[in-house]
Backbone as a ProteinNet text record, in pm:
[ID]
protein_1_A
[PRIMARY]
XXXXXXXXXXXXXXXXXXXXXXXXXXXXXXXXXXXXXXXXXXXXXXXXXXXXXXXXXXXXXXXXXXXXXXXXXXXXXXXXXXXXXXXXXXXXXXXXXXXXXXXXXXXXXXXXXXXXXXXXXXXXXXXXXXXXXXXXXXXXXXXXXXXXXXXXXXXXXXXXXXXXXXXXXXXXXXXXXXXXXXXXXXXXXXXXXXXXXXXXXXXXXXXXXXXXXXXXXXXXXXXXXXXXXXXXXXXXXXXXXXXXXXXXXXXXXXXXXXXXXXXXXXXXXXXXXX
[TERTIARY]
-2465.5	-2352.4	-2274.5	-2130.4	-2038.9	-1937.5	-1883.6	-1783.2	-1733.9	-1589	-1479.2	-1384	-1320.8	-1325.9	-1195	-1036.3	-944.1	-1063.3	-949.1	-982.2	-1032.8	-993.3	-1023.6	-1139.9	-1140.3	-1244.6	-1252.8	-1088.1	-1082.2	-1029.9	-1047.1	-1051.8	-1105.1	-1175.4	-1287	-1315.6	-1297.4	-1345.7	-1450.5	-1511.2	-1690	-1736.8	-1794.7	-1852.7	-1980.1	-2012.3	-2227	-2222.5	-2372.4	-2347	-2533.2	-2570.6	-2660.9	-2764.3	-2841.4	-2985.2	-2962.9	-2914.5	-2822	-2709.1	-2624.1	-2521.7	-2424.5	-2417.6	-2297.2	-2239.1	-2126.7	-2040.7	-2088.1	-2071	-2154.5	-2006.8	-1973.9	-1895.5	-1794.6	-1693.9	-1595.8	-1542.4	-1518.5	-1510.1	-1386.6	-1260.1	-1114.5	-1140.5	-1034	-1014.9	-970.7	-901.2	-894.2	-963	-1117.1	-1201	-1246.8	-1169.6	-1093.4	-1237	-1307.8	-1396.8	-1376.1	-1472	-1389.8	-1571.7	-1579.5	-1736.7	-1723.3	-1899.2	-1847.8	-1957.9	-2030.8	-2190.1	-2159.5	-2318.7	-2270.4	-2403.7	-2430	-2483.2	-2662.1	-2748.5	-2919.7	-2820.1	-2737.4	-2678.2	-2605.8	-2567.8	-2439	-2300.8	-2254.9	-2144.2	-2042.1	-1990.8	-1926.6	-1837.6	-1945.4	-1882.8	-1822.5	-1857.5	-1788.5	-1714.3	-1622.3	-1545	-1426.8	-1501.9	-1370	-1285.6	-1174.2	-1098.7	-1123	-1056.9	-1060.7	-1021.4	-919.3	-864.6	-963.8	-1054	-1170.9	-1108.8	-1062.3	-966.4	-1078.9	-1164.4	-1238.3	-1256.5	-1238.8	-1229	-1379.6	-1424	-1485.3	-1487.1	-1615.8	-1618.5	-1766.4	-1740.3	-1893.7	-1873.8	-1991.2	-1983.8	-2078.7	-2111.5	-2213.5	-2309.4	-2432.9	-2546.2	-2502.7	-2371.5	-2333.8	-2264.2	-2229.5	-2179.2	-1982.4	-1968.1	-1834.2	-1788.3	-1708.5	-1608.8	-1572.8	-1585.8	-1597.2	-1467.9	-1503.5	-1437.9	-1414.4	-1265.8	-1227.7	-1232.6	-1200.3	-1117.7	-1114.4	-974.8	-856.7	-836	-847.1	-866	-749.6	-630.2	-575.5	-679.9	-732.1	-793.4	-707.5	-687.3	-668.4	-756	-770.6	-918.6	-860.8	-936.3	-858.8	-1003.4	-1006.3	-1176.9	-1128.9	-1213.4	-1208.6	-1262.3	-1245.3	-1331.7	-1339.3	-1477.4	-1459.2	-1559	-1554.1	-1605.5	-1693.6	-1789.7	-1920.5	-1922.5	-1780.1	-1791.6	-1710.8	-1735.1	-1670.1	-1577.2	-1472.6	-1292.2	-1278.4	-1141.9	-1118.1	-979.1	-1058.8	-985.7	-925.2	-930.9	-766.3	-889.5	-760.8	-723.9	-647	-728.1	-688.7	-661.6	-526.1	-519.4	-526	-606.3	-622	-606.3	-542	-469	-520	-630.4	-675.4	-782.6	-818	-864.3	-845.7	-715.4	-576.8	-553.2	-633.4	-569.1	-378.4	-334.6	-160.8	-119.2	-151.7	-145.9	-294.7	-250.6	-382.6	-316.8	-323.3	-286.3	-425.1	-420.3	-502.7	-481.9	-591.7	-563.9	-673.5	-583.1	-693.6	-737.8	-762.7	-801.9	-832.8	-814.3	-823.8	-960.4	-1041.8	-1150.9	-1194.8	-1268.9	-1343.7	-1227.6	-1130	-1011	-1044.7	-1024.8	-1036.7	-898.4	-849.2	-682.3	-640.3	-550	-525.9	-417.5	-426	-352.9	-246.2	-263.2	-168.4	-233	-82.4	-114.6	-34.2	-123.5	-17.3	-11.8	67.9	127.6	91.9	172.4	159.5	222.1	342.6	446.2	428.4	319.1	275.4	336.8	424.6	484.1	392.6	392	335.3	372.8	294.7	362.3	248.2	332	266.4	256.6	94.5	162.8	40.6	40.5	18.6	-15.7	-165.3	-237.6	-302.5	-270.8	-379.6	-429.5	-587	-659.9	-679.2	-569.5	-583.5	-406.9	-366.4	-216.9	-114	-37	110.7	187.1	192.3	240.3	378.2	363.9	461	433.3	521.5	564.1	663.1	638.3	750.3	704.7	799.4	777.5	791.8	809.7	750.4	920.9	1052.4	1198.9	1196.2	1095.2	1139.5	1209.7	1253.9	1257.1	1156.1	1184.1	1066.2	1126.3	1038	997.6	886.9	948.3	862.3	824.3	724.8	631.3	602.6	648	554.7	524.6	413.9	328.5	294.2	292.5	279.5	142.3	34	-40.5	-202.8	-126	-189.3	-260	-111	-135.8	-15.4	114.6	224.3	274.2	350.1	529.7	622	645.7	782.5	884.3	866.2	1013.3	955.6	1099.2	1082.1	1197.7	1175.7	1334.5	1277.5	1441.6	1426.6	1510.4	1495.7	1531.7	1711	1784.8	1881.6	1918.2	1763.1	1719.6	1740.9	1802.6	1807.8	1734.2	1726	1599	1577.4	1531.3	1497.2	1404.5	1438	1346.7	1297.4	1162.1	1106.8	1073.9	1115.1	1059.5	928.7	829.2	704.8	703.7	689.8	674.8	460.4	443	278.6	180.1	224.9	161.1	134.3	221.2	235.5	361.8	428.2	503.9	604.4	708	849.7	913.2	1018.8	1045.1	1190.1	1218	1406	1354.2	1444.7	1481.5	1584.4	1630.8	1733.7	1754.6	1803.9	1919.7	1978.4	1968.6	2059.6	2177.2	2262.3	2383.6	2347.6	2249.8	2227.5	2273	2286.3	2244.5	2135.9	2101.7	1992.2	2040.5	1835.3	1846.3	1709.2	1725.4	1565.4	1504.9	1382.6	1295.4	1222.4	1236.2	1162	1079.3	970.9	840.8	786.6	731.2	674.9	516.2	466.7	371.4	266.3	264.8	172.9	167.5	270.6	344	445.4	465.6	571.9	709.6	753	903	974.9	1045.6	1136.5	1262.8	1309	1468	1454.2	1562.1	1667.4	1795.9	1824.4	1930.1	1959.2	2064.8	2124.7	2199.1	2258.3	2315.7	2476.9	2535	2718.4	2642	2543.1	2510.9	2479.3	2476.3	2466.6	2287.9	2246.8	2121.3	2091.4	1930.8	1856.5	1755.9	1746.6	1659	1499.8	1417.5	1281.2	1145.2	1161.1	1083.2	961.7	842	697.3	654.9	557.3	471.2	335.3	237	154.1	11.7	62	-45.9	-6.4	190.6	210.1	278.8	342.1	366.4	536.1	667.9	778.7	844.7	860	957.4	1143.7	1201	1334.8	1332	1419	1512.7	1678	1770.2	1915.1	1972.5	2058.4	2165	2243.7	2311.7	2435.1	2524.2	2559.7	2719.9	2648.3	2463.4	2433.5	2348.7	2378.7	2301.9	2207.3	2068.3	1935.3	1899.8	1815.3	1743.7	1624.8	1548.3	1375.3	1291	1207.2	1086.8	1001.3	920.6	837.6	686.3	587.9	494.5	356.7	250.7	187.7	82.2	12.6	-123	-259.1	-212.6	-217.6	-228.4	-46.3	-20.6	97.9	111.2	165.3	269.8	416.7	521.2	622	701.6	712.3	856	961.8	1026.2	1116.1	1266.5	1306.6	1452.4	1508.7	1662.8	1718.3	1911.7	1986.5	2050.7	2118.4	2250.1	2276.8	2340.6	2361.2	2336.7	2177.1	2142.2	2087.3	2091.9	2072.2	1908.1	1833.5	1666.5	1627.2	1571.9	1491.8	1352.3	1300.9	1076.7	1039.1	912.8	836	660.4	613.6	477.8	427.4	323.7	223.9	83.3	61.1	-75.3	-220.4	-306.8	-448.9	-450.8	-388.2	-385	-253.3	-171.3	-36.5	73.3	12.4	166.8	276	392.6	432.3	459.9	476.6	488.3	618.5	663	793.9	861.5	1022.9	1087.2	1247.2	1244.5	1367.3	1474.5	1574.4	1714.8	1830.6	1893.2	1941.5	2066.7	2067.1	2127.3	2042.4	1913.8	1777.5	1735.6	1807.3	1772.1	1621.3	1542.1	1434.1	1398.6	1297.9	1288.6	1131.4	1065.9	907.3	879.1	794	676.3	557.3	483	363.2	295	225.7	171.8	-33.7	25	-121.3	-225.2
417.4	463.3	388.6	334.3	239.5	320.1	245.3	266.5	196.4	180.4	85.4	141.7	90.8	132	42.7	105.7	18.1	-73.3	-173.3	-271.7	-194.9	-114.4	-42.6	103.2	70.6	171	357.3	343.3	558.3	646.4	528	629.2	479.2	526.3	509.8	615.2	552	595.8	577.6	657.8	672.8	702.6	580.2	612	636.3	674.7	782.3	726.4	684	558.2	627.7	690.8	716.3	588.7	620.5	530.1	406.1	475.9	291.5	251.7	349.3	202	307.2	340.2	477.5	534.8	532.1	642.7	789.3	886	998.1	1095.9	969.6	1116.5	976.7	1050.4	979.7	1047	1097.4	1105.2	1007.3	1045.3	976.4	1022	930.1	941.2	1036.8	1146.1	1321.8	1412.7	1336.5	1461.1	1505.1	1459	1485.5	1460.1	1531.4	1486.3	1521.5	1412.8	1362.4	1394.9	1495.9	1377.4	1351.7	1301	1216.7	1299.3	1265.6	1311.1	1215.4	1208.2	1084.3	1181.3	1094.7	1163.5	1058	1028.3	937.9	832.3	806.1	722.7	603.2	675.6	646.2	636	752.3	853.2	885.8	864	1032.3	1146.8	1274.9	1352	1452.5	1434.2	1549.1	1456.2	1484.4	1437.1	1520.6	1546.9	1668.8	1581.6	1654.8	1596.4	1680.3	1665.8	1731.6	1823.7	1892.7	2014.7	2167	2036.3	2126.2	2104.3	2036.5	2070.5	1942.3	2015.5	1905.8	1907.8	1715.6	1661.9	1672.9	1746.9	1738.2	1690.2	1514.2	1480.1	1540.3	1486.6	1468.1	1376.1	1287.2	1172.2	1229.4	1097.6	1124.6	1020.3	1052.9	958.3	807.5	735.8	622.2	579.5	683.6	653	713.7	720.9	697.1	874	858.1	992.6	1049.2	1184.6	1242.8	1389.5	1488.6	1567.1	1565.2	1577.3	1574.7	1675.7	1776.9	1861.3	1861.7	1902.6	1855	2018.3	1972.7	2103.8	2233.7	2185.7	2302.3	2367.3	2305	2409	2314.8	2206.8	2151	2067.9	2088.5	2013.9	1913.1	1773.7	1630.9	1666.3	1633.4	1615.9	1451.9	1362.5	1209.1	1173	1181.8	1170.3	962.1	935.7	758.1	777.9	687.1	610.5	494.3	448.6	418.7	315.1	216.2	112.4	101	260.1	300	273	286.3	294.3	460.5	482.3	592.8	627.9	742	817.7	892.7	1013.1	1101.8	1148.4	1228.7	1289.4	1466.9	1567.3	1655	1721.5	1785.1	1870.7	2006.7	2075	2180.7	2270.4	2401.4	2457.6	2575.5	2700.2	2756.9	2820.3	2715	2703.1	2632.4	2640.9	2606.2	2536.6	2482.8	2316.9	2311.2	2212.8	2253	2075.9	1972	1872.9	1770.2	1696.1	1630.4	1480.4	1362.9	1219.6	1166	1094.4	1043.1	833.5	816.2	679.6	589.3	506.4	429.9	313.5	237	102.9	41.7	-89	-204.3	-246.2	-236.7	-334.2	-289.5	-413.9	-425.3	-453.3	-399.2	-485.6	-344.6	-385.6	-329.4	-238	-332.2	-253.5	-124.6	-18.1	75.4	-36	47.9	-17.1	101.8	252.9	396.4	433.7	517.6	629.3	742	846.2	981.4	1037.1	1053.4	1153.8	1299.7	1408.5	1494.3	1614.5	1547.6	1560	1517.2	1488.2	1400.5	1253.2	1245.8	1059.6	983.5	862.6	755.2	677.4	540.1	399.2	331.1	204.5	155.7	7.6	-16.8	-112.7	-271.3	-429.5	-505.7	-586.1	-656.9	-759	-879.1	-987.2	-1119.8	-1175.1	-1138.7	-1111.4	-1079.2	-901.8	-870.5	-926.8	-969.8	-977.6	-933.9	-821	-737.4	-848.1	-813.2	-892.6	-801.3	-656.8	-585.3	-449	-352.3	-239.7	-102.5	-90.7	56.6	165.4	243.2	387.7	477.7	625.3	681	712.9	690.4	658.4	505.8	457.7	324.2	208.1	211.2	136	3.1	-132	-229.9	-310.1	-374.1	-481.9	-589.6	-666.7	-805.9	-899.4	-945.5	-1051.5	-1160.9	-1299.4	-1381.9	-1459.8	-1526.8	-1599.9	-1754.2	-1793.1	-1942.5	-1985.7	-2040.5	-2095.8	-2024.9	-1997.1	-1972.3	-1796.7	-1785.1	-1584.7	-1499.4	-1623.7	-1585.5	-1524	-1429.6	-1348.3	-1428.8	-1508.2	-1609.7	-1576.8	-1420.8	-1390.9	-1230.4	-1220.5	-1044	-994.6	-999.3	-946	-784.9	-756.1	-593.2	-534	-463.6	-426.7	-457	-477.7	-613.3	-673.3	-823	-893.8	-1018.4	-947.3	-1013.1	-1061.7	-1190.3	-1243.7	-1262.6	-1197.9	-1260.2	-1389.3	-1479.7	-1571.1	-1588.9	-1602	-1675.2	-1740.7	-1872.8	-2011.1	-2005	-2066.7	-2043.2	-2200.4	-2214.4	-2363.3	-2349.7	-2516.9	-2550	-2452.5	-2396.7	-2270.2	-2105.6	-2122.5	-2015.7	-1954.9	-1931.2	-1864.7	-1845.4	-1766.4	-1761.7	-1799.8	-1942.1	-1993.8	-1987.2	-1951.3	-1892.7	-1768.9	-1662.9	-1563.7	-1581.3	-1592.2	-1628.9	-1544.9	-1445.1	-1273.6	-1337.1	-1285.2	-1324.7	-1323.2	-1328.4	-1384.5	-1519.5	-1573.7	-1672.8	-1684.3	-1609.7	-1542.7	-1566	-1699.5	-1762.1	-1752.4	-1632.8	-1620	-1741.5	-1805.4	-1912.1	-1903.7	-1891.1	-1859.7	-2012.4	-1982.2	-2149.1	-2069.7	-2090	-2057.9	-2170.6	-2086.2	-2217.9	-2286.1	-2432.2	-2488.6	-2364.4	-2219.4	-2147.1	-2027.3	-2059.9	-1981.7	-1845.8	-1854.6	-1702.8	-1811.6	-1690.2	-1665.6	-1723.3	-1838.6	-1901.4	-1868.5	-1867.8	-1844.9	-1799.8	-1722.2	-1644.3	-1715.9	-1776.1	-1784.8	-1691.8	-1670.2	-1548.7	-1599.8	-1522	-1638.4	-1688.2	-1608.8	-1620.7	-1761.4	-1761.1	-1905.8	-1826.1	-1736.7	-1634.4	-1670.9	-1729.2	-1721.9	-1634.6	-1578.5	-1545.8	-1622.8	-1636.3	-1664	-1608.2	-1639.2	-1557.3	-1608.4	-1599.4	-1609.3	-1616.3	-1601.9	-1538.9	-1623.6	-1543.8	-1569.1	-1657.9	-1695.7	-1786.2	-1679.4	-1580.6	-1489.1	-1449.6	-1520.4	-1454	-1327.7	-1278.1	-1176.9	-1215.1	-1076.3	-1146.5	-1091.7	-1194.3	-1154.3	-1224.9	-1265.9	-1217.2	-1256.8	-1255.1	-1244.8	-1232	-1361.3	-1367.3	-1369	-1323.9	-1307.6	-1400.8	-1376.7	-1496.8	-1520	-1401.6	-1483.6	-1495.3	-1494.1	-1582.8	-1486.1	-1347.9	-1256.2	-1242.9	-1255.8	-1218.4	-1073	-1033.2	-887.5	-939.8	-858.2	-958.8	-833.5	-845.4	-774.3	-772.8	-696.8	-729.2	-650.8	-665.9	-593.9	-594.8	-511.9	-432.7	-529.7	-502.4	-589.4	-554.4	-511.9	-456.6	-488.8	-572.7	-602.8	-445.7	-359.9	-270.4	-298.8	-285	-291.4	-245.6	-249.4	-195.4	-194.3	-264.3	-272.3	-337.9	-313.3	-348.4	-390.1	-505.8	-536.9	-574.4	-575.9	-553.8	-674.1	-733.7	-862.4	-845.1	-706	-697.5	-705	-701.2	-732.9	-514.6	-444.4	-264.3	-291.7	-201	-164.1	-66.5	-58.4	40.2	25.8	101.7	78.8	257.6	226.4	300.6	282.9	392.1	417.9	458.9	416.9	491.6	513.7	656	725.5	636.4	650.4	504.1	512.6	531.3	574.5	480.4	429.2	364.3	430.6	597.8	641.1	670.9	655.6	690.9	800.9	818.1	911.3	910.7	821	816.7	739.8	717.3	687.6	630.1	566.4	538.2	472.6	571.8	498.8	449.3	320.6	244.7	382.4	460.7	541.7	596.4	563.6	669.6	771.7	803.3	931.7	903.3	1042.5	992.8	1083.4	1065.8	1139.7	1159.3	1226.6	1258.6	1343.7	1272.6	1303.2	1347.3	1473.4	1547.3	1466.4	1493.6	1485.9	1521.5	1589.8	1685.1	1585.8
1701.4	1705.7	1771.3	1729.2	1819.4	1878.8	1979.3	2077.8	2088.4	2065.2	2182.4	2238.8	2310.8	2425.2	2521	2527	2580.4	2692.6	2751.3	2859	2994.3	3036.6	3150.4	3127.8	2971.9	3010.7	2963.7	2980.1	2964.1	2877	2775.2	2636.3	2469.3	2446.3	2325.9	2184.4	2089.8	2021.6	1919	1875.4	1891	1710.8	1601.2	1488.5	1485.1	1418.9	1421.8	1308	1263.5	1123.6	1106	991.5	982.9	922	912.4	918.9	779.3	754.1	560.6	637.2	739.1	821.4	747.8	678.1	662.7	740	774.2	872.9	830.4	967.7	886.4	992.3	1115	1207.9	1284.6	1329.2	1444.6	1496.3	1620.9	1749	1842.8	1801.3	1899.6	2018.3	2036.9	2233.1	2287.3	2181.8	2215.1	2191.8	2153.8	2139.8	1999.4	1922.6	1759.4	1658.5	1599.1	1480.3	1346.6	1272.8	1186	1105.8	981	916.7	790	746.2	594.8	564	428.4	403.6	247.1	247	141.1	3.1	-163.7	-247.1	-195.5	-242.6	-247.5	-293.4	-395.3	-419	-315.6	-171	-154.5	-165	-252.9	-304.7	-172.9	-141.4	-30.8	-90.1	-69.3	-98.6	-58.2	83	163	228.8	292.8	451.3	520	638.1	687.5	833.5	854.7	884.9	1049.5	1159.2	1287.6	1226.5	1151	1126	1052.1	1056.2	926.9	776.1	752.4	624.7	545.8	455.3	307.8	220.4	198.5	66.9	0.5	-121	-197.3	-345.2	-292.6	-453.1	-557.2	-634.3	-782.3	-793.7	-863.3	-892.5	-1000.9	-1133.7	-1235.7	-1225.2	-1313	-1246.4	-1277.9	-1331.5	-1289.4	-1161.9	-1066.4	-1003	-1029.1	-1131.7	-1116.1	-1042.9	-1044.6	-963	-1087.4	-1040.9	-1202.8	-1168.7	-1043	-1013.1	-842.9	-810.8	-641.9	-615.8	-522.5	-431	-330.5	-318.9	-172.6	-101.5	31.1	132.4	78.4	-30.4	-83.4	-212.3	-264.9	-363.2	-500.2	-485.2	-594.7	-678.8	-780.2	-904.9	-951.9	-998.4	-1007.7	-1084.2	-1257.9	-1325.7	-1386.5	-1386.8	-1441	-1530.1	-1628.5	-1789	-1800.6	-1871	-1875	-2028	-2062.2	-2224	-2165.2	-2259.8	-2210.3	-2167.8	-2146.3	-2134.1	-1949.3	-1904.7	-1797.9	-1723.5	-1814.9	-1831.7	-1807.6	-1719	-1769.1	-1843.1	-1951.9	-2017.9	-2011.1	-1893.7	-1848.1	-1779.3	-1686.4	-1596.2	-1586.4	-1543.4	-1602.1	-1449.2	-1428.8	-1288.6	-1283.2	-1278.1	-1257.5	-1075.9	-1129.7	-967	-1041.3	-889	-942.7	-1119.2	-1120.3	-1233	-1384.9	-1373.8	-1488.7	-1493	-1597	-1587.5	-1622.5	-1504.6	-1532.6	-1581.5	-1602.9	-1613.8	-1692.5	-1789.7	-1841.7	-1868.4	-1862.9	-1888.2	-1988.8	-2067.6	-2096.3	-2136.7	-2173.7	-2144.7	-2293.1	-2370	-2497	-2467.9	-2520	-2475.1	-2665.6	-2606.2	-2766.8	-2785.4	-2821.6	-2862.9	-2688.9	-2656.3	-2462.7	-2338.6	-2418.3	-2265.5	-2215.1	-2047.6	-1946.9	-1880.6	-1946.2	-1913.3	-2095.5	-1987	-2092	-2221.4	-2334	-2437.8	-2440.6	-2447.7	-2430.3	-2288.7	-2252.3	-2211.5	-2208.7	-2214.3	-2280.6	-2159.7	-2076.2	-1970.7	-1974.3	-1924.7	-1916.8	-2001.8	-2006.6	-2106	-2246.9	-2299.1	-2404.2	-2497.5	-2349.1	-2363.1	-2399.7	-2451.9	-2496	-2357.4	-2304.3	-2291.7	-2349.6	-2375	-2422.8	-2374.1	-2362.4	-2296.2	-2335.4	-2372.6	-2470.4	-2323.5	-2380.6	-2237.3	-2259.6	-2134.8	-2269.5	-2111.3	-2121.7	-2027.5	-1907.8	-1913.1	-1755.9	-1748.3	-1789.1	-1786	-1851.5	-1762.1	-1837.2	-1878.3	-2028.2	-2109.5	-2118	-2149.9	-2211.1	-2218	-2143.5	-2132.1	-2206.5	-2284.9	-2344.8	-2282.4	-2262.9	-2191.5	-2302.4	-2281.9	-2383.3	-2461.2	-2391	-2403.5	-2535.5	-2529.7	-2628	-2532.8	-2404.7	-2307.1	-2313.2	-2335.3	-2296.1	-2231.4	-2149.4	-2098.9	-2111	-2056.5	-2103.8	-1960.7	-1977.2	-1822.4	-1918.6	-1766.8	-1822.6	-1702.1	-1751.7	-1637.3	-1638.5	-1456.5	-1520.1	-1539.3	-1544.2	-1552.5	-1446.1	-1301.6	-1271.8	-1233.9	-1318.9	-1372.6	-1264.1	-1173.6	-1093.6	-1196.8	-1198.8	-1251.8	-1200.6	-1305.9	-1274.3	-1362.5	-1466.9	-1531.6	-1544.5	-1551	-1619.3	-1684.1	-1840.3	-1931.4	-1948.8	-1926.5	-1944.5	-2080.4	-2188.6	-2269.5	-2334	-2224.9	-2307.8	-2290.6	-2288.1	-2314.4	-2167.8	-2034.1	-1954.1	-1890.3	-1842.4	-1755	-1580.2	-1524.4	-1359.5	-1409.7	-1326.5	-1328.6	-1199	-1180.1	-999.5	-1039.7	-903.8	-874.9	-753.1	-796.4	-723.2	-648.9	-516.7	-491.1	-537.6	-486.9	-483.6	-474.5	-368.1	-251.8	-444	-459	-538.2	-499.6	-366.2	-295	-370.9	-343.4	-446.5	-350.5	-437.6	-328.7	-345.3	-509	-594.5	-636.3	-595.4	-762.2	-831.2	-906	-1022.7	-1064.7	-1048.2	-1170.6	-1270.7	-1352.5	-1475.1	-1511.4	-1418.8	-1389.2	-1394.6	-1326	-1273.3	-1091	-992.9	-865.9	-843.4	-734.7	-693	-536.5	-482.2	-379.9	-324.1	-277.5	-159.2	-93.2	-97.8	24.6	82.9	220.5	243.3	409.8	389	461.5	563.1	701.6	758	731.6	781.9	766.7	721.7	846.1	825.8	703.7	651.9	477	547.6	637.8	741.7	625.4	572.3	571.2	665.7	647.8	778	821	635	596.4	442.4	449.7	347.3	261.9	138.3	202.4	49.6	59.2	-18.5	-136.4	-284.7	-367.7	-323.4	-197.4	-96.6	32.1	-17.8	96.7	246.6	245.8	359.2	391.1	539.3	581.2	668.4	649.6	729.8	776.3	914.6	991.6	1032.8	1035.7	1124.3	1220	1297.7	1408.5	1433.8	1465.6	1462.6	1627.7	1663.2	1767.3	1686.4	1797.7	1750.5	1655.3	1735.6	1612.2	1512	1479.3	1294.1	1317.1	1449.5	1404.7	1466.4	1381.2	1360.1	1517.6	1570.2	1706.3	1703.3	1563.2	1593.6	1456	1454.4	1301.6	1331.3	1279.6	1298.8	1174.5	1219.3	1103.1	987.3	850.4	896.1	959	1077.2	1162.4	1298.1	1283.5	1417.6	1522.2	1477.5	1607	1547.6	1698.1	1712	1752.2	1662.5	1708	1747.3	1845.1	1929.2	1857.5	1845.6	1854.2	1931	2009	2167.3	2098.3	2158.6	2156.6	2208.3	2211.6	2358.3	2313.8	2443.3	2407.4	2277.9	2237.5	2067.6	1952.7	1982.9	1900.1	1773.7	1864.7	1811.7	1875.4	1780.4	1840.2	1961.4	2038.5	2188.2	2227.3	2175.9	2160.2	2063.8	2054	1990.6	2017.5	2070.6	2154.8	2082.4	1997.7	1898.3	1968.3	1870.2	1900.9	2020.6	2082.3	2253.1	2332.7	2275.1	2471	2407.8	2369.6	2363.8	2350	2414.8	2384.5	2321.5	2261.3	2184.2	2192.9	2290.3	2346.9	2275.4	2210.2	2163.2	2229.2	2208.4	2256.8	2130.2	2089.1	1996.9	2025.6	1992.1	2028	1952.2	1998.2	1967.8	1791.8	1723.3	1552.9	1505.3	1634.4	1582.6	1560.5	1540.3	1495.2	1661.9	1635.7	1684.7	1791.5	1934.8	2019.3	2109.8	2114	2225.3	2170.5	2169.2	2139.4	2238.4	2343.6	2453.8	2361.7	2367.5	2309.8	2474.8	2418.5	2472.3	2637	2592.2	2664.6	2750.8	2705	2838.8	2733.5	2652.5	2557.9	2514.7	2505.6	2525.3	2305.3	2271.3	2147.9	2178	2145.8	2179.1	2025.3	2002.8	1893.2	1851.7	1775.8	1771.3	1640	1609.1	1475.8	1452.9	1324	1332.6	1286.8
[MASK]
++++++++++++++++++++++++++++++++++++++++++++++++++++++++++++++++++++++++++++++++++++++++++++++++++++++++++++++++++++++++++++++++++++++++++++++++++++++++++++++++++++++++++++++++++++++++++++++++++++++++++++++++++++++++++++++++++++++++++++++++++++++++++++++++++++++++++++++++++

C-alpha cells in the first residue's frame, strides 16, 4: 500500500499493489475507488472506474491485445501477422460489425505500407528506416517529407509542390520555419532549451519568461504588453493577470480539474466533474 498525502495530511490518495507490484486498486481523497485485474502474464484485463464502469481486455498467448470491450458495450477486435504487426481493426456494436480497417506491409518493415479504411479508401505510405517519406491519401493527394541525418523533420512538400522548410539548431530545436512564400518565423531559446522569443515574418516579437522550475511565468506581446501566470504549491496554474492588471483566479481538484474560476469583476464560475 502506498499513500500520498497533502502537507497537512488532510487529503490523501492510496494505491494498493499485489504481490507482483501491480496496482490493483486506487482510492482517491474523496474515497472513490478504482480497481484493476491482470492475467497470469501481467496484462491488464479489467479496469473499473469509481462509477463502476468496466473496460475488459483479452490478450492472446503472445501478449497481444485482441479484444477490448468498453463500458458502453462497444467491442474492438484486433488482428496481427506473424511479425506481431497490426493487420486489422474491427469495430462491433451489439455483435454487428460497423467498421473495419486493414493494414499491409512490405517485407519485414514494421510500418504499414497500405491502410484500407472502413469506407474502402486506400492510404499509401512510403518509409525509409522508420521515417515517413511519402503519404498518399484515398483521394490521391500526395505529401512528401524530408529529414536531416539525425532523422528530424526538415521539410514538407504538399500536392502542389509547395515546400515548407524547418531549420534546426545544433540541439535539434526548430530555429526557423520557412513557408513556401519565403515568410520566415524565427525561434530563440534559453540555455535550458525553453522558448525565449518568437519573431514572426513581419518582425513582431513575442517573449517568454520562466521560473527556475521551467514554468511559464510571463508572456510579452509585440506591443510590449505582458501577461503574468502564477502557480500554486503543487505546480498548478492558479492565476492569470492580463496586461491591464485584471486577474483571473482558478482552483483545481486533486486530479488537476478546474473546479472554480473567479473573474476580475468578482463573478465566480464553479464546475463539477464526473
